[in-house]
Amino acid sequence: MAKLRGVRDREIDHRRRMSAYVLRATPSVLSALSVILFGLVMLPVEARAEDPASPTVTVTGKKEPVVKKLDKTVYDVSSMPRAANGTAQDVLQATPTVSVTADGQISVKGNSQVTVLVDGKPTAMMAGDERVVALQTMSGADIASIEVITNPSAAYNANGGAILNIVLKRNRKPGARAQIQGSAADQGLWNVGMSGDVTGNDISVHGNLAFRHDGTLKFRQSAVDWNNSIGGQGGQTLQTSEVFVRRIVESAAFGVDYVLSDMDSLSLSARYNNRRSRPLFDVLNQNRTGAAETIYHRISYGPNQQSDDSASLSYSHQDNESALKAMVQRSDTTGLIDKSYSDVFVEPVRAIAYSHGATRSKRQLSQATLDWSRSAEHGQWGMGLDIQDKADDIYNYQASVYPATGTEIPNPDTTNAYAVMTTLSAVYLTDKITHGKWEALLGGRAERMALRVSPAKGIMQTGQWQAFNPSLHLKYAASDQADLTLSFRRSLQMPDPRDLNPFTTYVDAQNLSRGNPGLKPQILNAWELGTNVDAQHLSSNLDFFYRSSRDTVTDARSFDTDNVLVTSKQNGGRARSAGITGSLDWTPEGTLRLGIDAGVYRVLLDTPDLYSLVHQDSISGYMNLRAAYSFGHNDLSLNANCQSAGITPLGHYGPTSNVSLTWKHQLTKTLSLTVNANDIFDGSKRSYRTDTSTFRQTGYDHFVARRIYVGFVKKIE
């Protein structure tokens, strides 16, 4: 082992001396904002739509912690102790009906098809793999409320599933205020942030700055027993790794609200985030083919980077009978994942092998929306336009490096570039009807989607889809304290742009990925039947749901000539789930709050595997517990989350849990101390298994979230 460490030390020193290779991505496809808000002159001027599905009601006094609407539930998290020095992922993890694993995978009432919005609109950073990092580094102190929409109305682009809308803080009270918060933990992790707002006369200005040193310890293990049906060979590969990923995060936001008149206003906002890390990955690989065995360390150093920026401008008009909101927004996210590595061989002993590689990506999302609602004798009706233009540019590079000369020979199989252009045009119409004890929200959304996949070398492929997706929400007030609800929504889910990659991409020594530009959208249907009962100090809910999808996108696996597993995507699967979910919140007194929500559901999957469909059937569930107690100048809160084992196409995953405790002590009127203990029992380790006709894979991912943060919050008024 001392010899091996010496080899690795020499290799690391050699890598530091090697000249840097600068990758130049192909010119990005710039998507111009092609939509002018012609609705401002085509529709009546007296309109605004802060919430296109329901009328806006202004209430003075203490904000309710939970507000149930016909098509959503709003949770106030502005004073949540865990949010003060936590992240957006921490806030979502403490939100009822929401489950979040340590690696950032989200589900709502067991539904893993979740769209995350910010202030009601999609952004580039909340799509694809970038969303996980964005939520793990976004400050929870900036969040005012979380809107949970399990079955979205036609006013929303559901993209096939539930919606979580993160509503950011914006204080418009006259005067000036500021807040400074910070916290620190072991391993040199800390964060500091400040925010403030000034409101006077007709203008309000607000902004925030934050700087974080985040980090996560990750353990991974994967064993693959494979049987290549083409060559008839068989073998086994084993990977193990341990790495502490440290991130430096810088973020800033700025906004201006200007009141034009008693009925008109303008809002301008902009945000910027930058994240960078340079982790040292040391992955031990053991490959066995017949009697031959190869053992080596694959070492990589980064750097990895991701930056996001967004800007939006909106105009609102509201009077007693109608409302309108027009908005234009542009958001961008760029990323760099360095895939350079060196292979240090243990058995058989041979020279160190070097490879230089990276994946560069850029996503641009331009959007224009127009929402209009108007009161009517029977209730309210609304309509709107939504036009989105999204461009994803991805460049992959992988090359062998000769150490003596630094010469690089690109690998033609994994060096490629392509662009995916997606255009969405949608119009929706909703009609909210109130009649006696009945309340109904009817909706329809007509969508047209155009897709273009343009490889740097090759033939461009295009696709177009049109769909009309209806929605229905009903509520019957059985009494002053109880009601019955029914909802339905049909929607399409577009493929992830990376799944449309017509080329092969390097992932690690065990895996390659290859997209499928011929993927079609998944078609999903969701039904919910429920009841809500509110009594003194008690609130409860019980729901039954049924969800189905066809043309479901599943993995398609094969082996390349070097017996490396290649994972692609295909339509052809089918998924169905049905279950029951419920919640109970009890507030016996003003200082104590207790709550529980849980669900049990059955999942059925039909997945293609070589020449037949494989049928799977499983029971899964989740449970969230929460408790909060206030005494003197102290606030104590507990959140416990657990997810059972479940199935994936041709596989299954193991259970996880998370128990977190937060203590807040008010030192003075404007200064408080916070202590966050996350994942006390270290329950984030998740095992997985996949069984196909050609291979069996077992392993686990353990993203260690157990950590204690000690921090402060200082308010300046």
XYZ file of C-alpha atoms in Angstrom:
717
model
C 0.000 0.000 0.000
C 2.935 2.370 0.688
C 4.081 1.736 -2.873
C 0.597 2.522 -4.144
C 0.487 5.781 -2.152
C 3.832 6.744 -3.613
C 2.556 6.110 -7.122
C -0.543 8.178 -6.448
C 1.509 11.045 -4.931
C 3.733 11.123 -8.017
C 0.675 11.032 -10.232
C -0.968 13.932 -8.366
C 2.216 16.001 -8.616
C 2.456 15.229 -12.315
C -1.157 16.262 -12.892
C -0.545 19.617 -11.215
C 2.314 20.321 -13.600
C 0.414 19.368 -16.732
C -0.637 22.238 -18.928
C -4.301 23.114 -18.839
C -6.430 22.366 -21.820
C -9.105 24.914 -22.554
C -12.315 23.538 -24.017
C -14.181 25.774 -26.370
C -17.826 24.960 -26.620
C -19.533 25.387 -29.913
C -21.275 28.751 -30.261
C -24.433 28.738 -28.177
C -27.733 28.898 -29.928
C -29.163 32.199 -28.690
C -32.919 32.161 -28.266
C -34.296 35.631 -28.843
C -37.379 36.658 -26.931
C -39.764 36.417 -29.859
C -42.987 37.284 -28.078
C -44.339 40.823 -27.663
C -47.063 41.104 -25.098
C -49.746 41.931 -27.602
C -52.338 41.008 -25.009
C -51.854 44.385 -23.367
C -53.673 46.001 -26.263
C -55.937 43.089 -27.202
C -57.503 42.528 -23.794
C -59.295 45.002 -21.532
C -56.976 47.090 -19.453
C -58.708 46.373 -16.174
C -57.042 43.110 -15.272
C -54.408 41.332 -13.228
C -53.848 37.648 -12.387
C -51.657 37.091 -9.395
C -53.242 33.665 -9.131
C -55.075 32.796 -12.373
C -57.074 30.069 -10.730
C -58.570 31.924 -7.780
C -59.370 35.505 -6.750
C -56.918 37.485 -4.642
C -58.107 38.369 -1.148
C -56.204 40.804 1.042
C -56.420 40.118 4.767
C -54.813 42.155 7.507
C -53.617 40.557 10.712
C -51.566 37.480 11.519
C -50.868 35.258 8.540
C -52.345 31.774 8.749
C -49.653 29.048 8.776
C -51.700 26.904 6.349
C -54.177 28.154 3.724
C -56.154 25.567 1.772
C -57.445 26.632 -1.631
C -59.407 24.758 -4.221
C -56.335 23.825 -6.272
C -53.425 24.228 -3.843
C -52.279 24.351 -0.216
C -50.065 27.239 0.923
C -47.644 26.759 3.842
C -46.174 29.859 5.471
C -42.478 29.191 6.213
C -41.343 32.798 6.730
C -40.859 32.261 10.463
C -39.733 28.608 10.322
C -36.676 28.303 12.624
C -35.067 25.706 10.354
C -35.252 28.111 7.397
C -33.305 30.908 9.099
C -29.901 29.350 8.385
C -30.963 26.376 6.277
C -31.345 25.768 2.562
C -34.352 25.497 0.273
C -33.987 21.713 0.500
C -34.282 21.940 4.303
C -37.467 23.999 3.949
C -39.023 21.543 1.480
C -38.049 18.638 3.710
C -40.033 20.234 6.564
C -43.097 20.923 4.374
C -46.072 18.558 4.881
C -46.747 15.965 2.117
C -43.273 16.616 0.620
C -40.439 14.069 0.810
C -36.842 14.953 -0.050
C -33.903 12.531 0.091
C -30.394 13.612 1.047
C -29.361 13.586 -2.625
C -32.180 16.002 -3.526
C -34.812 13.685 -5.025
C -38.303 15.132 -4.418
C -41.708 13.491 -4.259
C -45.148 14.869 -3.326
C -47.585 12.352 -1.856
C -45.485 9.598 -3.399
C -45.377 11.260 -6.829
C -41.771 11.698 -7.997
C -42.800 13.713 -11.086
C -42.399 17.166 -9.515
C -41.925 20.578 -11.132
C -40.347 23.312 -8.981
C -41.309 26.927 -9.706
C -39.948 30.145 -8.242
C -42.554 32.866 -7.754
C -44.929 30.928 -9.979
C -42.621 30.640 -12.992
C -40.080 28.083 -14.253
C -36.400 28.979 -14.318
C -33.419 27.400 -16.040
C -31.757 26.407 -12.753
C -34.820 24.424 -11.581
C -34.736 22.017 -14.528
C -32.739 18.827 -15.051
C -29.829 17.778 -12.866
C -29.072 21.415 -11.994
C -32.153 21.576 -9.744
C -30.590 19.412 -7.038
C -27.584 21.702 -6.571
C -29.771 24.812 -6.791
C -32.041 23.669 -3.939
C -29.111 22.503 -1.805
C -27.447 25.920 -2.021
C -30.453 28.288 -2.094
C -30.948 30.141 1.199
C -34.051 29.132 3.131
C -34.170 32.573 4.758
C -35.316 34.058 1.427
C -38.478 31.907 1.252
C -41.855 33.247 2.374
C -44.098 30.273 1.598
C -44.340 26.945 -0.225
C -47.342 26.234 -2.426
C -48.046 22.506 -2.795
C -50.132 21.728 -5.900
C -50.723 18.000 -6.118
C -53.110 18.160 -9.101
C -52.486 21.442 -10.980
C -55.278 23.273 -12.777
C -55.091 24.159 -16.464
C -53.570 27.521 -15.529
C -50.253 25.754 -14.846
C -47.804 23.951 -17.080
C -47.758 20.800 -14.956
C -45.232 18.909 -17.122
C -46.764 15.659 -16.035
C -46.836 15.866 -12.257
C -47.165 17.847 -9.047
C -45.878 21.399 -8.574
C -43.965 23.014 -5.717
C -43.970 26.805 -5.979
C -41.301 28.578 -3.904
C -42.581 32.082 -3.091
C -39.776 34.457 -2.131
C -40.001 37.124 0.548
C -40.940 40.647 -0.472
C -41.809 43.172 2.236
C -43.748 46.214 1.021
C -44.440 47.824 4.400
C -43.338 51.486 4.624
C -39.919 52.010 6.147
C -36.527 50.349 6.045
C -35.526 46.919 7.407
C -32.528 44.620 7.220
C -31.489 41.203 8.452
C -28.133 39.496 8.856
C -27.811 35.782 9.506
C -24.988 33.293 9.629
C -24.124 29.814 10.862
C -21.200 27.420 11.062
C -20.591 23.683 11.443
C -17.673 21.293 11.509
C -15.471 20.560 8.477
C -15.004 24.305 7.943
C -18.563 24.796 6.674
C -20.256 28.161 7.190
C -22.620 30.619 5.590
C -23.513 34.268 5.971
C -26.248 36.315 4.353
C -27.917 39.678 4.531
C -31.151 41.062 3.161
C -32.984 44.344 3.313
C -35.793 46.396 1.881
C -36.779 50.052 1.721
C -40.305 51.229 0.935
C -41.402 54.819 0.554
C -44.247 56.456 -1.293
C -44.700 54.555 -4.576
C -41.475 52.548 -4.715
C -40.111 49.535 -2.871
C -36.536 48.254 -3.234
C -35.341 44.945 -1.842
C -32.245 42.777 -2.176
C -30.042 40.154 -0.568
C -26.496 38.836 -0.638
C -25.252 35.439 0.554
C -21.988 33.545 0.726
C -21.799 29.858 1.622
C -19.114 27.251 2.165
C -21.189 24.076 1.790
C -20.059 20.480 1.769
C -21.300 16.905 1.603
C -19.579 13.636 2.400
C -20.554 10.972 -0.148
C -20.044 7.211 -0.053
C -20.915 5.068 -3.051
C -20.655 1.410 -3.962
C -21.836 -0.420 -7.059
C -21.408 -4.049 -8.129
C -22.445 -5.237 -11.593
C -22.623 -8.876 -12.681
C -23.071 -8.824 -16.450
C -23.677 -11.208 -19.284
C -23.047 -9.809 -22.752
C -25.675 -11.479 -24.927
C -23.794 -10.433 -28.100
C -20.315 -11.694 -27.303
C -21.358 -14.364 -24.815
C -18.910 -13.079 -22.203
C -19.645 -12.564 -18.543
C -17.939 -10.820 -15.681
C -18.171 -8.529 -12.699
C -17.218 -4.934 -11.950
C -17.069 -3.341 -8.499
C -16.773 0.367 -7.692
C -16.311 2.015 -4.291
C -15.655 5.679 -3.545
C -15.590 8.236 -0.750
C -15.401 11.984 -1.324
C -16.131 15.197 0.544
C -17.497 17.685 -1.975
C -16.931 21.290 -0.885
C -18.817 24.075 -2.643
C -18.319 27.811 -2.588
C -21.610 29.555 -3.314
C -22.174 33.242 -4.041
C -25.648 34.635 -4.619
C -27.336 38.003 -4.980
C -30.833 39.245 -5.726
C -32.357 42.649 -6.385
C -35.894 43.828 -6.995
C -37.910 46.997 -7.460
C -41.691 47.405 -7.195
C -43.191 50.652 -8.462
C -46.815 51.690 -8.002
C -48.014 53.513 -11.109
C -51.497 54.175 -9.724
C -54.055 52.708 -7.357
C -54.607 49.909 -9.875
C -51.320 49.597 -11.779
C -47.824 48.497 -10.773
C -44.511 47.406 -12.282
C -42.040 44.910 -10.829
C -38.448 44.229 -11.848
C -36.323 41.479 -10.305
C -32.944 39.888 -10.992
C -31.008 37.032 -9.375
C -27.489 35.618 -9.698
C -25.882 32.469 -8.266
C -22.439 30.999 -8.722
C -21.268 27.643 -7.379
C -17.870 26.007 -7.716
C -16.155 22.970 -6.273
C -12.954 21.010 -6.768
C -13.514 17.562 -5.252
C -10.851 14.863 -5.175
C -12.520 11.651 -6.341
C -10.697 8.379 -5.795
C -12.800 5.512 -7.167
C -11.519 1.979 -6.641
C -12.433 -0.248 -9.610
C -12.203 -4.031 -9.661
C -13.010 -5.778 -12.958
C -13.173 -9.542 -13.424
C -13.658 -11.237 -16.791
C -13.142 -14.969 -16.643
C -9.817 -15.586 -14.875
C -8.494 -12.089 -15.594
C -8.713 -9.368 -12.943
C -7.854 -5.658 -13.114
C -7.688 -3.387 -10.040
C -7.060 0.328 -10.343
C -7.844 3.716 -8.827
C -9.553 6.269 -11.079
C -8.612 9.698 -9.662
C -10.155 13.002 -10.685
C -9.961 16.555 -9.322
C -12.626 18.727 -10.964
C -13.203 21.638 -11.190
C -16.992 21.679 -11.355
C -18.918 24.906 -11.790
C -22.509 26.072 -12.160
C -23.829 29.613 -12.458
C -27.372 30.903 -12.855
C -28.906 34.276 -13.585
C -32.433 35.444 -14.222
C -34.326 38.687 -14.786
C -38.035 39.369 -15.058
C -40.295 42.344 -15.672
C -43.993 42.250 -14.883
C -46.948 44.616 -15.152
C -50.085 44.261 -13.032
C -53.473 45.927 -13.143
C -56.356 45.235 -10.800
C -59.747 46.737 -10.105
C -62.848 45.511 -8.343
C -63.921 43.136 -11.100
C -60.891 42.008 -13.086
C -57.166 41.480 -12.935
C -54.285 41.141 -15.366
C -50.615 40.313 -15.115
C -48.136 40.392 -17.993
C -44.606 39.088 -17.517
C -41.418 38.562 -19.510
C -38.539 36.552 -18.049
C -35.128 35.340 -19.121
C -33.044 32.833 -17.164
C -29.746 31.109 -17.936
C -27.661 28.417 -16.327
C -24.190 27.286 -17.373
C -22.298 24.291 -16.070
C -18.914 22.606 -16.237
C -18.299 19.048 -15.061
C -14.642 18.154 -15.440
C -14.279 14.473 -16.320
C -10.498 14.323 -16.514
C -8.996 11.382 -14.672
C -5.940 9.232 -14.226
C -5.903 5.475 -13.742
C -3.361 4.226 -11.176
C -3.089 0.447 -11.613
C -2.632 -1.933 -8.694
C -3.016 -5.240 -10.535
C -1.551 -5.827 -13.037
C 1.064 -3.111 -12.534
C 1.344 -0.824 -15.539
C 1.963 2.814 -16.402
C -0.498 5.452 -15.228
C -3.101 6.251 -17.893
C -4.420 9.796 -18.314
C -7.615 11.114 -19.833
C -8.808 14.686 -20.248
C -12.525 15.359 -20.507
C -15.396 17.644 -19.596
C -19.072 18.279 -20.155
C -20.047 21.900 -20.722
C -23.705 22.851 -20.782
C -25.769 25.989 -21.164
C -29.520 26.368 -20.825
C -31.454 29.508 -21.783
C -35.143 29.892 -21.024
C -37.144 32.847 -22.354
C -40.768 33.160 -21.328
C -43.683 35.521 -21.836
C -46.994 35.070 -20.021
C -50.288 36.902 -19.905
C -52.927 36.017 -17.284
C -56.371 37.601 -17.090
C -59.274 36.955 -14.749
C -62.667 38.577 -14.330
C -65.402 38.240 -11.734
C -68.785 36.943 -12.803
C -72.118 36.345 -11.123
C -71.375 32.640 -10.808
C -67.761 33.097 -9.669
C -64.730 33.949 -11.800
C -63.308 33.044 -15.164
C -59.782 33.460 -16.466
C -57.598 32.937 -19.458
C -53.938 33.205 -20.290
C -51.071 32.771 -22.716
C -47.769 31.050 -22.006
C -44.936 31.051 -24.548
C -41.573 29.485 -23.696
C -38.442 29.185 -25.783
C -35.738 26.950 -24.298
C -32.304 26.166 -25.707
C -29.923 23.535 -24.287
C -26.370 23.420 -25.640
C -24.196 20.514 -24.493
C -20.591 19.779 -25.390
C -18.808 16.545 -24.350
C -15.085 15.975 -24.699
C -12.946 12.968 -23.773
C -9.364 12.346 -24.892
C -6.392 10.150 -24.031
C -3.332 12.083 -22.855
C 0.320 11.113 -23.430
C 2.198 12.377 -20.318
C 5.566 12.786 -22.012
C 4.318 15.277 -24.592
C 0.908 16.333 -23.303
C -0.595 15.298 -26.642
C -4.314 14.590 -26.543
C -6.147 12.219 -28.865
C -9.922 12.786 -28.666
C -12.160 9.743 -28.360
C -14.624 10.033 -31.268
C -17.209 7.892 -29.448
C -17.524 10.254 -26.463
C -16.563 13.626 -27.969
C -19.611 15.365 -29.370
C -21.801 18.463 -29.268
C -25.503 19.010 -29.789
C -28.267 21.537 -29.146
C -31.885 20.915 -28.149
C -34.398 23.662 -28.920
C -37.850 23.430 -27.327
C -40.718 25.827 -27.994
C -43.947 25.690 -26.017
C -47.034 27.714 -26.903
C -50.065 27.352 -24.673
C -53.398 29.018 -24.038
C -55.655 28.151 -21.133
C -59.184 28.921 -20.018
C -60.602 28.429 -16.524
C -64.071 28.952 -15.115
C -64.642 29.039 -11.376
C -68.284 28.411 -10.446
C -69.854 28.826 -7.022
C -73.373 27.533 -6.454
C -74.685 26.993 -2.954
C -72.407 24.520 -1.222
C -70.670 23.622 -4.480
C -67.503 25.155 -5.856
C -66.007 24.051 -9.167
C -62.943 25.042 -11.163
C -63.137 23.876 -14.773
C -60.154 24.274 -17.052
C -58.662 23.438 -20.397
C -55.139 23.975 -21.684
C -54.222 23.738 -25.373
C -50.501 23.232 -25.949
C -48.258 23.024 -28.971
C -44.689 21.815 -28.549
C -41.932 21.895 -31.129
C -38.627 20.093 -30.621
C -35.415 20.311 -32.610
C -32.278 18.246 -31.871
C -29.273 19.611 -33.765
C -26.015 17.644 -33.504
C -22.812 19.455 -34.417
C -22.150 16.613 -36.860
C -25.131 14.752 -38.198
C -28.715 15.186 -39.257
C -31.095 17.452 -37.374
C -34.197 15.734 -35.996
C -37.479 17.479 -35.285
C -40.748 16.668 -33.587
C -44.064 18.380 -32.936
C -46.900 17.579 -30.549
C -50.267 19.133 -29.914
C -52.498 18.373 -26.971
C -55.577 19.568 -25.153
C -55.333 18.842 -21.448
C -58.455 19.307 -19.303
C -58.578 19.856 -15.547
C -61.359 19.639 -12.986
C -61.532 20.648 -9.316
C -64.739 20.226 -7.278
C -65.509 21.008 -3.646
C -68.694 20.354 -1.715
C -69.092 22.030 1.685
C -70.783 19.309 3.710
C -70.750 21.603 6.768
C -68.909 24.613 8.125
C -66.087 22.307 9.188
C -65.986 19.581 6.534
C -65.839 19.386 2.754
C -65.393 16.834 -0.005
C -63.054 17.387 -2.976
C -62.480 15.808 -6.384
C -59.798 16.730 -8.938
C -58.519 15.480 -12.301
C -55.679 16.574 -14.585
C -54.197 15.238 -17.811
C -50.798 16.522 -18.920
C -47.696 15.754 -20.957
C -44.174 15.387 -19.636
C -41.411 16.373 -22.034
C -38.146 14.377 -22.100
C -35.109 15.860 -20.401
C -32.815 17.430 -23.038
C -29.924 15.154 -22.001
C -32.101 12.134 -22.743
C -32.314 13.341 -26.356
C -28.542 13.224 -26.832
C -27.862 11.310 -30.088
C -24.299 10.491 -28.930
C -22.508 8.552 -26.200
C -21.349 10.328 -23.031
C -18.763 9.150 -20.494
C -20.174 8.741 -16.968
C -17.633 6.612 -15.098
C -15.593 3.435 -15.529
C -18.733 1.285 -15.243
C -21.161 3.381 -17.260
C -21.780 5.281 -20.465
C -25.014 7.056 -21.368
C -26.603 7.488 -24.759
C -29.720 9.517 -25.458
C -32.573 8.874 -27.832
C -33.598 11.838 -30.023
C -36.775 9.965 -30.959
C -38.269 10.091 -27.449
C -41.892 11.201 -27.198
C -43.590 12.944 -24.262
C -45.172 10.813 -21.569
C -48.947 11.120 -21.165
C -50.094 11.235 -17.545
C -53.528 11.238 -15.893
C -54.198 11.889 -12.218
C -57.366 11.622 -10.098
C -57.806 12.639 -6.452
C -60.809 12.224 -4.146
C -60.567 13.661 -0.659
C -62.117 15.182 2.402
C -61.014 17.972 4.756
C -62.251 18.328 8.317
C -61.411 21.331 10.497
C -62.450 21.510 14.136
C -61.258 23.478 17.125
C -57.490 22.983 17.448
C -57.668 20.145 14.885
C -57.281 19.924 11.106
C -57.337 16.703 9.094
C -57.292 15.517 5.498
C -57.826 12.197 3.748
C -57.207 11.622 0.017
C -57.472 8.727 -2.410
C -55.519 8.980 -5.662
C -54.997 7.139 -8.918
C -52.250 8.009 -11.416
C -51.356 6.426 -14.733
C -48.886 7.073 -17.535
C -48.353 5.659 -21.008
C -45.463 6.016 -23.420
C -43.501 5.975 -20.176
C -39.783 6.672 -20.615
C -37.654 3.821 -19.263
C -34.003 2.815 -19.399
C -32.696 0.680 -22.276
C -29.359 -0.997 -21.517
C -26.683 -2.632 -23.655
C -22.906 -3.220 -23.662
C -20.242 -1.632 -25.833
C -17.229 -3.442 -27.266
C -15.269 -2.936 -23.998
C -18.090 -4.506 -21.964
C -19.044 -1.150 -20.419
C -22.735 -0.723 -19.639
C -24.479 1.775 -21.959
C -27.780 3.207 -20.670
C -30.195 4.856 -23.076
C -33.886 5.832 -22.950
C -36.977 4.486 -24.678
C -40.741 4.891 -24.713
C -42.897 1.830 -24.258
C -43.385 1.380 -20.548
C -46.548 1.841 -18.519
C -46.994 2.912 -14.898
C -49.975 2.965 -12.548
C -50.270 3.838 -8.879
C -53.150 4.080 -6.443
C -53.190 4.825 -2.761
C -54.387 6.738 0.238
C -52.777 9.735 1.930
C -53.796 11.631 5.024
C -52.713 14.349 7.422
C -53.580 15.408 10.956
C -52.530 18.648 12.658
C -53.310 19.350 16.301
C -52.795 22.633 18.132
C -53.996 22.005 21.685
C -52.653 25.386 22.777
C -50.860 28.320 21.227
C -47.416 27.098 22.292
C -47.653 23.502 21.048
C -48.222 22.260 17.496
C -48.211 18.603 16.430
C -48.678 17.116 12.979
C -48.394 13.951 10.930
C -48.958 13.124 7.275
C -48.507 9.738 5.647
C -49.389 7.720 2.591
C -49.579 4.111 1.437
C -49.829 3.303 -2.255
C -49.523 0.456 -4.715
C -47.287 0.833 -7.769
C -47.497 -1.288 -10.944
C -44.864 -1.029 -13.677
C -44.593 -2.660 -17.094
C -41.093 -2.211 -18.494
C -39.541 -3.452 -21.765
C -36.576 -5.807 -21.289
C -35.087 -7.177 -24.495
C -38.037 -8.919 -26.153
C -40.760 -8.791 -23.489
C -42.446 -6.607 -20.879
C -41.544 -7.208 -17.244
C -44.394 -6.693 -14.759
C -43.658 -5.359 -11.262
C -46.034 -4.839 -8.343
C -45.141 -3.260 -4.999
C -46.524 -1.451 -1.953
C -44.716 1.721 -0.825
C -45.300 4.522 1.651
C -44.002 7.580 3.427
C -44.544 9.347 6.761
C -43.688 12.838 8.034
C -43.883 13.830 11.708
C -43.552 17.374 13.024
C -43.720 19.013 16.417
C -43.110 22.569 17.600
C -43.113 23.963 21.124
C -42.596 27.531 22.304
C -41.656 28.378 25.884
C -40.338 31.680 27.136
C -37.854 32.994 24.578
C -37.340 29.542 23.030
C -38.766 27.742 20.009
C -38.109 24.029 19.632
C -39.135 22.082 16.516
C -38.747 18.482 15.374
C -39.140 17.084 11.847
C -38.986 13.368 11.112
C -39.324 11.942 7.596
C -39.187 8.377 6.369
C -39.690 6.746 2.990
C -40.192 3.029 2.562
C -38.573 0.799 -0.011
C -40.060 0.948 -3.496
C -39.673 -0.195 -7.073
C -38.091 1.365 -10.135
C -38.267 0.017 -13.697
C -36.587 -3.432 -13.465
C -35.346 -2.709 -9.954
C -36.026 -1.399 -6.487
C -34.578 0.967 -3.876
C -34.269 0.789 -0.100
C -35.795 2.921 2.669
C -34.400 6.206 4.018
C -35.138 8.419 7.007
C -34.274 11.841 8.383
C -34.794 13.268 11.868
C -33.884 16.931 12.391
C -34.123 19.140 15.474
C -34.040 22.946 15.572
C -33.740 25.245 18.583
C -34.170 29.007 18.395
C -33.470 31.243 21.402
C -34.430 34.918 21.366
C -31.543 36.733 23.053
C -32.975 40.204 22.499
C -35.862 41.663 20.551
C -33.742 41.724 17.385
C -31.098 39.017 17.998
C -31.660 35.264 18.130
C -29.503 32.158 18.358
C -30.262 29.104 16.194
C -29.062 25.500 16.401
C -29.928 23.074 13.574
C -29.205 19.368 14.055
C -29.808 17.649 10.702
C -30.311 13.898 10.150
C -29.517 13.015 13.750
C -29.570 9.241 13.162
C -27.792 9.296 9.777
C -30.594 7.597 7.873
C -29.802 8.894 4.392
C -28.100 5.759 3.044
C -30.160 4.342 0.162
C -29.550 0.936 -1.399
C -30.665 -0.063 -4.881
C -30.861 -3.116 -7.105
C -31.530 -3.625 -10.819
C -32.217 -6.987 -12.486
C -32.353 -7.311 -16.273
C -31.762 -10.043 -18.817
C -28.143 -8.962 -19.281
C -26.956 -7.776 -15.870
C -27.656 -7.455 -12.161
C -26.542 -4.333 -10.293
C -26.547 -3.776 -6.538
C -25.186 -0.863 -4.564
C -25.867 2.101 -2.351
C -25.522 5.882 -2.241
C -24.859 7.479 1.123
C -24.936 11.281 1.126
C -24.142 12.078 4.748
C -26.465 14.865 5.918
C -25.823 14.532 9.673
C -24.483 17.853 10.855
C -25.027 20.502 13.565
C -25.139 24.164 12.566
C -24.934 26.953 15.165
C -25.982 30.365 13.925
C -27.554 33.731 14.613
C -30.169 36.041 13.120
C -29.940 39.804 13.636
C -32.801 42.074 12.558
C -32.306 45.771 11.983
C -35.395 47.963 11.901
